[in-house]
Structure formats: structure tokens, C-alpha cells
Backbone as JSON Lines, residues from 0, in Angstrom:
{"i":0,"aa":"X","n":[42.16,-68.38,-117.46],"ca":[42.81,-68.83,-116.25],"c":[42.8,-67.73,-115.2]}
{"i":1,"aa":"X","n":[42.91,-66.78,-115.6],"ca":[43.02,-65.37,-115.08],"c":[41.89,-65.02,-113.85]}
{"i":2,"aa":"X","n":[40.48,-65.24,-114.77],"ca":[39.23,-65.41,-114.1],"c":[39.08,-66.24,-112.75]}
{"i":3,"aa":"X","n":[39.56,-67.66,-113.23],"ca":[39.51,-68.51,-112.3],"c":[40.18,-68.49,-111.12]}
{"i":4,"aa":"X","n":[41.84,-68.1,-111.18],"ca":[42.55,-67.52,-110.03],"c":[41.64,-66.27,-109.48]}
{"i":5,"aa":"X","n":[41.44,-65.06,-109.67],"ca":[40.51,-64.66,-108.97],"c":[39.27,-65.1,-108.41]}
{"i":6,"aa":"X","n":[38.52,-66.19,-108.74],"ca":[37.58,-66.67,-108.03],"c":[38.16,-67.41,-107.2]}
{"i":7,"aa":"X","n":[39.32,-68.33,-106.95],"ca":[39.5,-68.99,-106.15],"c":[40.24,-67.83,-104.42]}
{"i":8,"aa":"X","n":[40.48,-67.12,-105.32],"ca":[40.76,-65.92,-103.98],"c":[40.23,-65.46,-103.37]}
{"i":9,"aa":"X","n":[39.04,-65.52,-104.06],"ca":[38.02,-64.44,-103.15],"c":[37.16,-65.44,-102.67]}
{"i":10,"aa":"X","n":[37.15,-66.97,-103.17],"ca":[36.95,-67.75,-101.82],"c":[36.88,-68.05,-101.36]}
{"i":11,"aa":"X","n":[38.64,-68.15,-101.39],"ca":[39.61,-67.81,-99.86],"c":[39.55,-66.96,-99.0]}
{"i":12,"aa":"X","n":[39.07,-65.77,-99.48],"ca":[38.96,-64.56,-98.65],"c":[37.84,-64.48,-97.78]}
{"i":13,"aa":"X","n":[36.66,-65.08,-98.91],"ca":[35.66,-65.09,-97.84],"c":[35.33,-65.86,-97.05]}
{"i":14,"aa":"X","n":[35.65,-67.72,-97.19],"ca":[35.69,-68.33,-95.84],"c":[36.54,-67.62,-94.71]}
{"i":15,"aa":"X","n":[37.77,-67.19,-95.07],"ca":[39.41,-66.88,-93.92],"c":[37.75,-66.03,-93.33]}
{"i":16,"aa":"X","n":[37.58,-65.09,-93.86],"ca":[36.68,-63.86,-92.94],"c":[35.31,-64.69,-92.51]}
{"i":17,"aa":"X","n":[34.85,-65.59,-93.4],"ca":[33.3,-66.16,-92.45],"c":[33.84,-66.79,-91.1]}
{"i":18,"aa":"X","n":[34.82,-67.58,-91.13],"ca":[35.5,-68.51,-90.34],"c":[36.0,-67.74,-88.47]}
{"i":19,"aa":"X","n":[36.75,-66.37,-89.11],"ca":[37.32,-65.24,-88.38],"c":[35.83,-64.92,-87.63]}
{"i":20,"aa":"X","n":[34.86,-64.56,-88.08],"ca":[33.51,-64.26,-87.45],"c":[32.99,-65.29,-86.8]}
{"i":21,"aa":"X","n":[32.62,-66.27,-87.13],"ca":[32.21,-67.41,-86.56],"c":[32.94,-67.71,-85.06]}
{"i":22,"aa":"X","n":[34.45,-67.29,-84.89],"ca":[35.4,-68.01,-83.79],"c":[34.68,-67.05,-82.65]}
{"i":23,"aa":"X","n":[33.76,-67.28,-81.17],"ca":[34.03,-66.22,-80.38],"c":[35.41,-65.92,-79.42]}
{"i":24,"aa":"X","n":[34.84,-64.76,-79.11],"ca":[36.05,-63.89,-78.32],"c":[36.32,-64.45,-76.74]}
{"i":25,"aa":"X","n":[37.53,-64.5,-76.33],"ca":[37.66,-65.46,-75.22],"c":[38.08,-64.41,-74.2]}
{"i":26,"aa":"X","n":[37.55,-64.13,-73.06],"ca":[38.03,-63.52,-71.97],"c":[38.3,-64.0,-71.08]}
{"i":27,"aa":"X","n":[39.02,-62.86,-70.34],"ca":[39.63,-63.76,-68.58],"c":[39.97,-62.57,-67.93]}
{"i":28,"aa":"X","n":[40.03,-62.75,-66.75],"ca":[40.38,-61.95,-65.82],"c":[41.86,-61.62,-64.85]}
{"i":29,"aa":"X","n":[42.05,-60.47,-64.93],"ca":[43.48,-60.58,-64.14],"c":[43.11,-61.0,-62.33]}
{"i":30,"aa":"X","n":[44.49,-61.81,-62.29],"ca":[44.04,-61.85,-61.05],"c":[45.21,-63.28,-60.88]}
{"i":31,"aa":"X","n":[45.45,-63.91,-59.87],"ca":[45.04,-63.34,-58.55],"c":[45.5,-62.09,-57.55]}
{"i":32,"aa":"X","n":[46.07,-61.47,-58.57],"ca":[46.97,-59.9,-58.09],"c":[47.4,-59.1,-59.11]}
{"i":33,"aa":"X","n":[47.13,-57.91,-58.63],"ca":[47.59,-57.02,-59.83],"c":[48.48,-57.48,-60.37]}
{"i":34,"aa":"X","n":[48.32,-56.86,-62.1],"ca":[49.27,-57.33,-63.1],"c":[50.33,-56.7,-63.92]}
{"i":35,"aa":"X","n":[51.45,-56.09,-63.99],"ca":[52.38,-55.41,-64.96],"c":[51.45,-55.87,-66.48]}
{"i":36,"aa":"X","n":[51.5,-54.49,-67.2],"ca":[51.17,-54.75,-68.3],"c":[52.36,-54.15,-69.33]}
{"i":37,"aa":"X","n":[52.74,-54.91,-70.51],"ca":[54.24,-54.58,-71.33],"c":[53.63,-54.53,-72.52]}
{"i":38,"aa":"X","n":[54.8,-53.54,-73.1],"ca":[54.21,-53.59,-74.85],"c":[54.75,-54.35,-75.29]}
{"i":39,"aa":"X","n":[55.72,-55.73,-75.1],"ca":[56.4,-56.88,-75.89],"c":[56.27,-57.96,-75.0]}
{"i":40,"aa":"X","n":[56.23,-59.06,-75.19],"ca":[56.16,-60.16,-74.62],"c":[57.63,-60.89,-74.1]}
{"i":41,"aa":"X","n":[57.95,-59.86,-73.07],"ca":[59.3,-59.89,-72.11],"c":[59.15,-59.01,-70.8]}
{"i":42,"aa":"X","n":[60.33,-59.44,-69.61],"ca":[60.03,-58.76,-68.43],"c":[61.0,-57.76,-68.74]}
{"i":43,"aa":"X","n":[61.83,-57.3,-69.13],"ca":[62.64,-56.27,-69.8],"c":[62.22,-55.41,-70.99]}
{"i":44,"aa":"X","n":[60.74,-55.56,-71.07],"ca":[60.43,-54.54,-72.12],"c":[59.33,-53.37,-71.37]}
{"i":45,"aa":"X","n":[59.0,-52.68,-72.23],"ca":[58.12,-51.35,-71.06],"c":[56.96,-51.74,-70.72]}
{"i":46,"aa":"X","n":[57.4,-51.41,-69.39],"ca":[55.58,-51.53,-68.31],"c":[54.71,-50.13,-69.05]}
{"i":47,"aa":"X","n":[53.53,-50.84,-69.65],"ca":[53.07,-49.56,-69.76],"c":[51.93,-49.34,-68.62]}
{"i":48,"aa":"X","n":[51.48,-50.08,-67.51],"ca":[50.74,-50.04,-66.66],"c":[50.14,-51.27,-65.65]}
{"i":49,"aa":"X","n":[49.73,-50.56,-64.58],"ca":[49.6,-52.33,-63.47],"c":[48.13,-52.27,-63.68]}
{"i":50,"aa":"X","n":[47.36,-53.46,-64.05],"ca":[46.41,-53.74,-64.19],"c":[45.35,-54.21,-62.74]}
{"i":51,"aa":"X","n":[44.73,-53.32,-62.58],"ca":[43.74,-53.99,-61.24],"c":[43.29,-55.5,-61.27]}
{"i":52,"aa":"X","n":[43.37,-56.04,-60.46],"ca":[42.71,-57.71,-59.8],"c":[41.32,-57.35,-60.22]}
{"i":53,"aa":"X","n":[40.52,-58.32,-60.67],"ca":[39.32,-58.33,-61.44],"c":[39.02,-58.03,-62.87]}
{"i":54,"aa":"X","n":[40.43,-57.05,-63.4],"ca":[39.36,-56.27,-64.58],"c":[39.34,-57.43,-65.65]}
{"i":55,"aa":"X","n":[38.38,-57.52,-66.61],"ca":[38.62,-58.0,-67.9],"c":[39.2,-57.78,-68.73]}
{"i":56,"aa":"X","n":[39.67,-58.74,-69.48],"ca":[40.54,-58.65,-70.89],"c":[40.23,-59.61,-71.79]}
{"i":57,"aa":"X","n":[40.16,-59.27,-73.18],"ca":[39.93,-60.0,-74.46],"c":[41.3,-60.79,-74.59]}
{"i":58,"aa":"X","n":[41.27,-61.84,-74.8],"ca":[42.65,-62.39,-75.17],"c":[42.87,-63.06,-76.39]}
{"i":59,"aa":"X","n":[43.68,-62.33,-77.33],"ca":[44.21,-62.18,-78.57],"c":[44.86,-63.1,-78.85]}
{"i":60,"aa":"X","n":[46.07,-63.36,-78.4],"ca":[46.83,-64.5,-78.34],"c":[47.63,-65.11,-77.24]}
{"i":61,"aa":"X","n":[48.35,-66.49,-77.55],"ca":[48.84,-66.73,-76.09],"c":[50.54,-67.24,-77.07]}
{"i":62,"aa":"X","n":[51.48,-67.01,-76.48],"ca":[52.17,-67.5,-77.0],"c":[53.63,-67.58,-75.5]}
{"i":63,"aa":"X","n":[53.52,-69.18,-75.48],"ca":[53.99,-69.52,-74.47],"c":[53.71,-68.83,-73.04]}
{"i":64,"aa":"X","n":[54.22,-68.33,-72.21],"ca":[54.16,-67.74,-70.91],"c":[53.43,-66.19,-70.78]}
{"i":65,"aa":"X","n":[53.45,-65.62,-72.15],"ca":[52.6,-64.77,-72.47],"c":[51.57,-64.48,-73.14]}
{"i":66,"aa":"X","n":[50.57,-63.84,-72.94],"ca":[49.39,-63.47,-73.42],"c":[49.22,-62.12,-74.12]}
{"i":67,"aa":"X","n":[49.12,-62.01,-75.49],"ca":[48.49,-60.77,-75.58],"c":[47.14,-60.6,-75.61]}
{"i":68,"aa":"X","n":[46.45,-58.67,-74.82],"ca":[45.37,-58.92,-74.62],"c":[44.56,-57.35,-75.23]}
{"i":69,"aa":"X","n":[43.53,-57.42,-74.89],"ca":[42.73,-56.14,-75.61],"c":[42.23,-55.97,-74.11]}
{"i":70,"aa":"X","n":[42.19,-54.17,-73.38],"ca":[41.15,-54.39,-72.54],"c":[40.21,-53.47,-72.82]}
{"i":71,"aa":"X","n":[39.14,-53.25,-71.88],"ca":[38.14,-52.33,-72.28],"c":[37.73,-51.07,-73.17]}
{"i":72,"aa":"X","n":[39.24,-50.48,-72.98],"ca":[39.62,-49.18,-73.91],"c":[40.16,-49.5,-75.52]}
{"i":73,"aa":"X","n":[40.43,-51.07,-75.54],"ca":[40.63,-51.2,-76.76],"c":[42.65,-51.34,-76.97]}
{"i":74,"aa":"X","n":[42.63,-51.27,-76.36],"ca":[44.08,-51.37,-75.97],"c":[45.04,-52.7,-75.65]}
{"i":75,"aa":"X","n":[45.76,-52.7,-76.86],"ca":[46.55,-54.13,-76.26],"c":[47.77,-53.91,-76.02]}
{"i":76,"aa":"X","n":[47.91,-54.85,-75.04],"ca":[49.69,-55.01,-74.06],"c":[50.06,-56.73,-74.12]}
{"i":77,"aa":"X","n":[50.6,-56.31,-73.58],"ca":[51.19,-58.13,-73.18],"c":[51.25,-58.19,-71.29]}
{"i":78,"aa":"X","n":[50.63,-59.67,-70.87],"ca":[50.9,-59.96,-69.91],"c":[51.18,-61.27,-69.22]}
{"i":79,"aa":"X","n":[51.9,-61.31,-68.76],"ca":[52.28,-62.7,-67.82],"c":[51.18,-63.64,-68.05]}
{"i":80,"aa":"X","n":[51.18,-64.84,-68.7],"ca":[49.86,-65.82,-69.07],"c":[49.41,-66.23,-67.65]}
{"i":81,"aa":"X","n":[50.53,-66.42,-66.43],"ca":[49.8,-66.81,-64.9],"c":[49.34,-65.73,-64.07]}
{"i":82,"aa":"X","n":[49.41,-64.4,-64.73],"ca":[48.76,-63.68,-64.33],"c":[46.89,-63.29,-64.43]}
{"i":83,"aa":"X","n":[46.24,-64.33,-65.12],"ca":[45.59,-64.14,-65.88],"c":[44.63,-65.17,-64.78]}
{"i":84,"aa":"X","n":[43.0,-64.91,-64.77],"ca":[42.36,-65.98,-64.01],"c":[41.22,-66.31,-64.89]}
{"i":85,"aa":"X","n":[40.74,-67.63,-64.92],"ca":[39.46,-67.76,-65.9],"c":[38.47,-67.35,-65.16]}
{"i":86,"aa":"X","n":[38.23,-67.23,-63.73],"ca":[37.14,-66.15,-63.16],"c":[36.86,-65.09,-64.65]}
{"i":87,"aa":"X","n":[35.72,-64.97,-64.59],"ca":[35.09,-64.09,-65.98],"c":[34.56,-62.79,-64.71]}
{"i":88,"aa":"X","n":[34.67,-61.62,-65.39],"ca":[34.48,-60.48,-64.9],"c":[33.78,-59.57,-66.01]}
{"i":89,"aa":"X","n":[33.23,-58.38,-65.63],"ca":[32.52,-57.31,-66.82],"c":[32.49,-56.15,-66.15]}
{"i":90,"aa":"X","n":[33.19,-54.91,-67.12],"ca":[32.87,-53.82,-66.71],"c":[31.65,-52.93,-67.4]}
{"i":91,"aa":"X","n":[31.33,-52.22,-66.27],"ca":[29.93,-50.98,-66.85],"c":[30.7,-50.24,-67.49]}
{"i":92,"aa":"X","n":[30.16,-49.92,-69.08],"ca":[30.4,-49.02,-69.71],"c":[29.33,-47.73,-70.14]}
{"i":93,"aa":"X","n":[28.47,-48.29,-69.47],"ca":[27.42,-47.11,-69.53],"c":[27.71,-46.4,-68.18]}
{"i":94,"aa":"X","n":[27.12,-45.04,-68.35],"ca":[27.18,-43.89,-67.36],"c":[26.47,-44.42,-65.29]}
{"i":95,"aa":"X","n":[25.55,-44.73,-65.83],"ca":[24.96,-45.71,-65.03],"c":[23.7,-46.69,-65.0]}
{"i":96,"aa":"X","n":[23.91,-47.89,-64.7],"ca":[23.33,-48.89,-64.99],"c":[22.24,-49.74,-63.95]}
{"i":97,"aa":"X","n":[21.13,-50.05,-64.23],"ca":[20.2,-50.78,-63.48],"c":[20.21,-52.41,-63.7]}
{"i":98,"aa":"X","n":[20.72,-53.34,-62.53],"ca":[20.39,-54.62,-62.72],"c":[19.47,-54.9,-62.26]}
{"i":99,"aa":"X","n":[18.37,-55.89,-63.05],"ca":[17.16,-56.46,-62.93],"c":[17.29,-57.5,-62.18]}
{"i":100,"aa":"X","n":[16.14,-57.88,-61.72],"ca":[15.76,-58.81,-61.08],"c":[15.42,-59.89,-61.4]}
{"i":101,"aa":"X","n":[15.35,-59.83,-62.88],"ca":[15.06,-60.83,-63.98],"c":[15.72,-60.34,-65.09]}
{"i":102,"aa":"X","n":[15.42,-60.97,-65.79],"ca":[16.3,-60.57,-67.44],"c":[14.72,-59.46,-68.06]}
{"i":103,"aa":"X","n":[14.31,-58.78,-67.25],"ca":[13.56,-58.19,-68.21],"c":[13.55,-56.65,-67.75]}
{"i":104,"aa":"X","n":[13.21,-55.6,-68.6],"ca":[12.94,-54.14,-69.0],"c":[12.42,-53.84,-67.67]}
{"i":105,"aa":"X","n":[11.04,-54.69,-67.36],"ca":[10.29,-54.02,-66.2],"c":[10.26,-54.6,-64.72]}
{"i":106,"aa":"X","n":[11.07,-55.57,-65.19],"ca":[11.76,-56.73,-63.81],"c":[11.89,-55.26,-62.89]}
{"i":107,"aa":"X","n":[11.81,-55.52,-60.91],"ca":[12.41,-54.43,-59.86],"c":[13.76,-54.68,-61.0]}
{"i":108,"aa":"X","n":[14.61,-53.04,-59.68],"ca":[15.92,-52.97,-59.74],"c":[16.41,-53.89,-58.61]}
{"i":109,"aa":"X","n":[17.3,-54.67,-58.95],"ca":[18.04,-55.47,-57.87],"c":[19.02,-54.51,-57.63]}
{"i":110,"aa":"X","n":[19.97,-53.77,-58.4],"ca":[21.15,-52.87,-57.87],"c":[21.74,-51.82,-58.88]}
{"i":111,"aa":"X","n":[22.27,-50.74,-58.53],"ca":[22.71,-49.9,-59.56],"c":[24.16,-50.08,-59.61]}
{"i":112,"aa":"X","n":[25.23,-49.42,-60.85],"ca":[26.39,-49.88,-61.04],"c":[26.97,-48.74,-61.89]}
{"i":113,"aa":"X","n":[27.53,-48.04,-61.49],"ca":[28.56,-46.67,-62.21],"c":[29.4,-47.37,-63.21]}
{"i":114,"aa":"X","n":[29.36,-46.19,-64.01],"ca":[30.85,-46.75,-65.02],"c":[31.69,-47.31,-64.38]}
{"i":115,"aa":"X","n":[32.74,-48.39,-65.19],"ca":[34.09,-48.52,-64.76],"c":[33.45,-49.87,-63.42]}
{"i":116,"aa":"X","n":[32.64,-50.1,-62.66],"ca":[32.65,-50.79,-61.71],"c":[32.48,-52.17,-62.43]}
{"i":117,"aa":"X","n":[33.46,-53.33,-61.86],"ca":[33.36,-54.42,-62.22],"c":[32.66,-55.37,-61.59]}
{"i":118,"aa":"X","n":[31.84,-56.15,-62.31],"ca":[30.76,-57.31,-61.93],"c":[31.54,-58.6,-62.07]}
{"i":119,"aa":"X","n":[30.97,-59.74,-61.85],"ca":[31.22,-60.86,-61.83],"c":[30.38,-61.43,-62.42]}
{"i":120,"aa":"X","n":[30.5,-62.26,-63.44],"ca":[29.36,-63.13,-64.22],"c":[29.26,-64.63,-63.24]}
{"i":121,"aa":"X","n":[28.13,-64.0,-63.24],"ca":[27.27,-65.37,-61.87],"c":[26.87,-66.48,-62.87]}
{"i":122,"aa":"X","n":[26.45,-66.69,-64.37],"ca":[25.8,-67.71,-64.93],"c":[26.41,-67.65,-66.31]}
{"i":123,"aa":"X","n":[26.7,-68.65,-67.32],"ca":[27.52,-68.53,-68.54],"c":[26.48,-67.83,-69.4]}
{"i":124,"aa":"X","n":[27.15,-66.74,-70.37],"ca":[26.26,-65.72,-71.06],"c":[25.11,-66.72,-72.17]}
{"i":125,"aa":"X","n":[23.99,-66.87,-71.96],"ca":[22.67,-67.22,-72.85],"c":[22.29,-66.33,-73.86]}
{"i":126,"aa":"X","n":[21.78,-64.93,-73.54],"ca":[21.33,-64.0,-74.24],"c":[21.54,-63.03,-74.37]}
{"i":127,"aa":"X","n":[20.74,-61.59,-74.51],"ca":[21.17,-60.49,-74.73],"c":[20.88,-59.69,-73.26]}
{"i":128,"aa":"X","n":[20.85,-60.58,-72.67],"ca":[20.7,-60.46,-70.54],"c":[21.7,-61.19,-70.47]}
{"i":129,"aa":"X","n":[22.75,-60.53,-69.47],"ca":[24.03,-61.12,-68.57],"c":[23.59,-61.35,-67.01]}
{"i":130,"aa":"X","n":[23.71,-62.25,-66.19],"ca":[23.3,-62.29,-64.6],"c":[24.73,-62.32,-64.46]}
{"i":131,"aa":"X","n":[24.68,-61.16,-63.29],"ca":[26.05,-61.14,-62.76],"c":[25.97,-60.68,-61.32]}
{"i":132,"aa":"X","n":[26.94,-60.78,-60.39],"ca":[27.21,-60.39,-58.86],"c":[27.85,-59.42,-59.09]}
{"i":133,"aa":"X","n":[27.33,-58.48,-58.17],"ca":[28.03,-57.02,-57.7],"c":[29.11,-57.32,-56.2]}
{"i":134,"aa":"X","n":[30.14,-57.29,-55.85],"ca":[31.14,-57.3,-54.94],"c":[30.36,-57.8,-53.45]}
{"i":135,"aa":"X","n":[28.96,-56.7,-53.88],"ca":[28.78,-56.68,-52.75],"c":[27.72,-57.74,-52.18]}
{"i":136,"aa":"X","n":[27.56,-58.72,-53.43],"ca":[27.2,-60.5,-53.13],"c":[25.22,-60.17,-53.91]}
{"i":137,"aa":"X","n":[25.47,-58.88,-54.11],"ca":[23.3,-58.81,-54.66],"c":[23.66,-59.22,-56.38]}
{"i":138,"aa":"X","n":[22.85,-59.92,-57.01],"ca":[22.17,-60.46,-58.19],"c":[21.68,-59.86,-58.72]}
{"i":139,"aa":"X","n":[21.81,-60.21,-60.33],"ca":[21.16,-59.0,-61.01],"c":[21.19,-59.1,-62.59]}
{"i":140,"aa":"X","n":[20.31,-59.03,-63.48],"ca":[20.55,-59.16,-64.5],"c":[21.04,-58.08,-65.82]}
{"i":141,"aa":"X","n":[22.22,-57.41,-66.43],"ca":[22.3,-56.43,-66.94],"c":[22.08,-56.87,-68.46]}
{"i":142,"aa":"X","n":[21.98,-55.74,-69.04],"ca":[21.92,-55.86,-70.75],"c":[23.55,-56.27,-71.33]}
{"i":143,"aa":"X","n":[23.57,-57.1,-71.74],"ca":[25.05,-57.21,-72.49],"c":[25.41,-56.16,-73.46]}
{"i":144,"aa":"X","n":[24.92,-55.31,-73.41],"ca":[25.0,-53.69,-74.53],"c":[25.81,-53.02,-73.45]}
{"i":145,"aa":"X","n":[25.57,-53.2,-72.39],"ca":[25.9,-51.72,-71.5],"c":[27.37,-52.69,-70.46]}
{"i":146,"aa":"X","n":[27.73,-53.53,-70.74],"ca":[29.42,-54.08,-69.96],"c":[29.94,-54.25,-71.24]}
{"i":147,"aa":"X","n":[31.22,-54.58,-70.83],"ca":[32.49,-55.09,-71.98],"c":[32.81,-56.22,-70.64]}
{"i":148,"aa":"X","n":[33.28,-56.78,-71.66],"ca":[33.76,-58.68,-71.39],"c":[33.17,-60.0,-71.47]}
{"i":149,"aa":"X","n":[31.82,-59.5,-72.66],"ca":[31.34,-60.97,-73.01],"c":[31.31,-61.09,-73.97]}
């Protein structure tokens, strides 16, 4: 019997974890104005920081009026769930980055993009190429290796 309870655990264990992999990751964007960010899901608990309009965030959970979220650094807080916009956004995490003109290696450069600067996803993510808008309205296709938020 002994045997058998351990097989039935482990798989349990391993759908719970195929299942956990399978779900993707859901992002959103703060906005439409900067956001208080808290370490508890209350307006009386600590601001640990105001979040810029645009940036991305992974969102972990939602539970009622609040959201907890992961952002770029890996870092989770809690924030106001109407603070939150489904506008999709991506930041450069590489040093600096070339968007194509196409989704390819030798495509022109359509535009360059420093760390930390946030894009806008112009088309829903297909491949291992993201097309996204730079602020400043030019097109462009980046590697989904080199942003966080897809």
C-alpha cells in the first residue's frame, strides 16, 4: 500500500507542476497614472514605492481590489487592481538594443532603445520577435530575449 500512496503523489506532483508550466504569465501595465506600490494588500500598509505610468508588471494574483505583482527586478508589492491598464508595455533589459525592421538579424535598424526604456507592444506576441512602438510613434521588431513583459 505504501508503494502505491507514493505513486499516487508523485502524480500529483507532477501534473500540479506540468499544469503550473503550461498556465502563461499575464501582464499589464500601470497606468493611467502613477501608482503607490505596498507590501500588503491595504492603503494603511507601507508604500514601498510610486510606480511610473507605462511600466510593466507580471501579475501574480488578484484578490478583490488588489493585485499582487512581480516587476522587472523581480520584485513583488501589492497594488490598487484600478491602477493597473491592459495596455501591454516592455522594458529593455539589455544594455542597448536594435529594433528591426522586420523580425529578422539582418532586417535595417528601425530604432535604438537603452536599458530601462519602455516600448509598447504594437502586435500580440507570435514568436521569438516582439513588434513594438517606441514613444516616439517608429516600429520595430525586438528579440523577446532582450525586454521583460512578455
Amino acid at each position: 500500500m505504501r508503494g502505491a500512496h507514493h505513486l499516487l503523489l508523485y502524480a500529483a506532483l507532477w501534473l500540479a507542476g506540468s499544469s503550473a508550466a503550461a498556465v502563461a504569465a499575464e501582464f499589464k501595465s500601470v497606468g493611467p497614472g502613477p501608482a503607490v506600490m505596498f507590501d500588503a494588500p491595504a492603503q494603511k500598509s507601507r508604500k514601498l514605492y510610486i510606480a511610473p505610468v507605462g511600466m510593466p508588471v507580471e501579475i501574480v494574483l488578484v484578490n478583490g481590489e488588489w493585485t499582487r505583482v512581480r516587476d522587472a527586478a523581480g520584485d513583488l508589492s501589492w497594488v490598487e487592481s484600478r491602477s493597473l491598464s491592459t495596455r501591454r508595455t516592455l522594458v529593455v533589459e539589455s544594455g542597448q538594443i536594435s529594433a528591426r525592421s522586420s523580425a529578422n538579424d539582418s532586417a535595417p535598424v528601425a530604432f535604438t532603445a537603452a536599458k530601462g526604456v519602455l516600448l509598447e507592444l504594437a502586435e500580440p506576441i507570435s514568436s521569438a520577435w516582439i513588434k513594438v512602438r517606441h514613444r516616439d510613434g517608429e516600429t520595430g521588431y525586438v528579440k523577446a530575449a532582450e525586454v521583460w513583459g512578455d
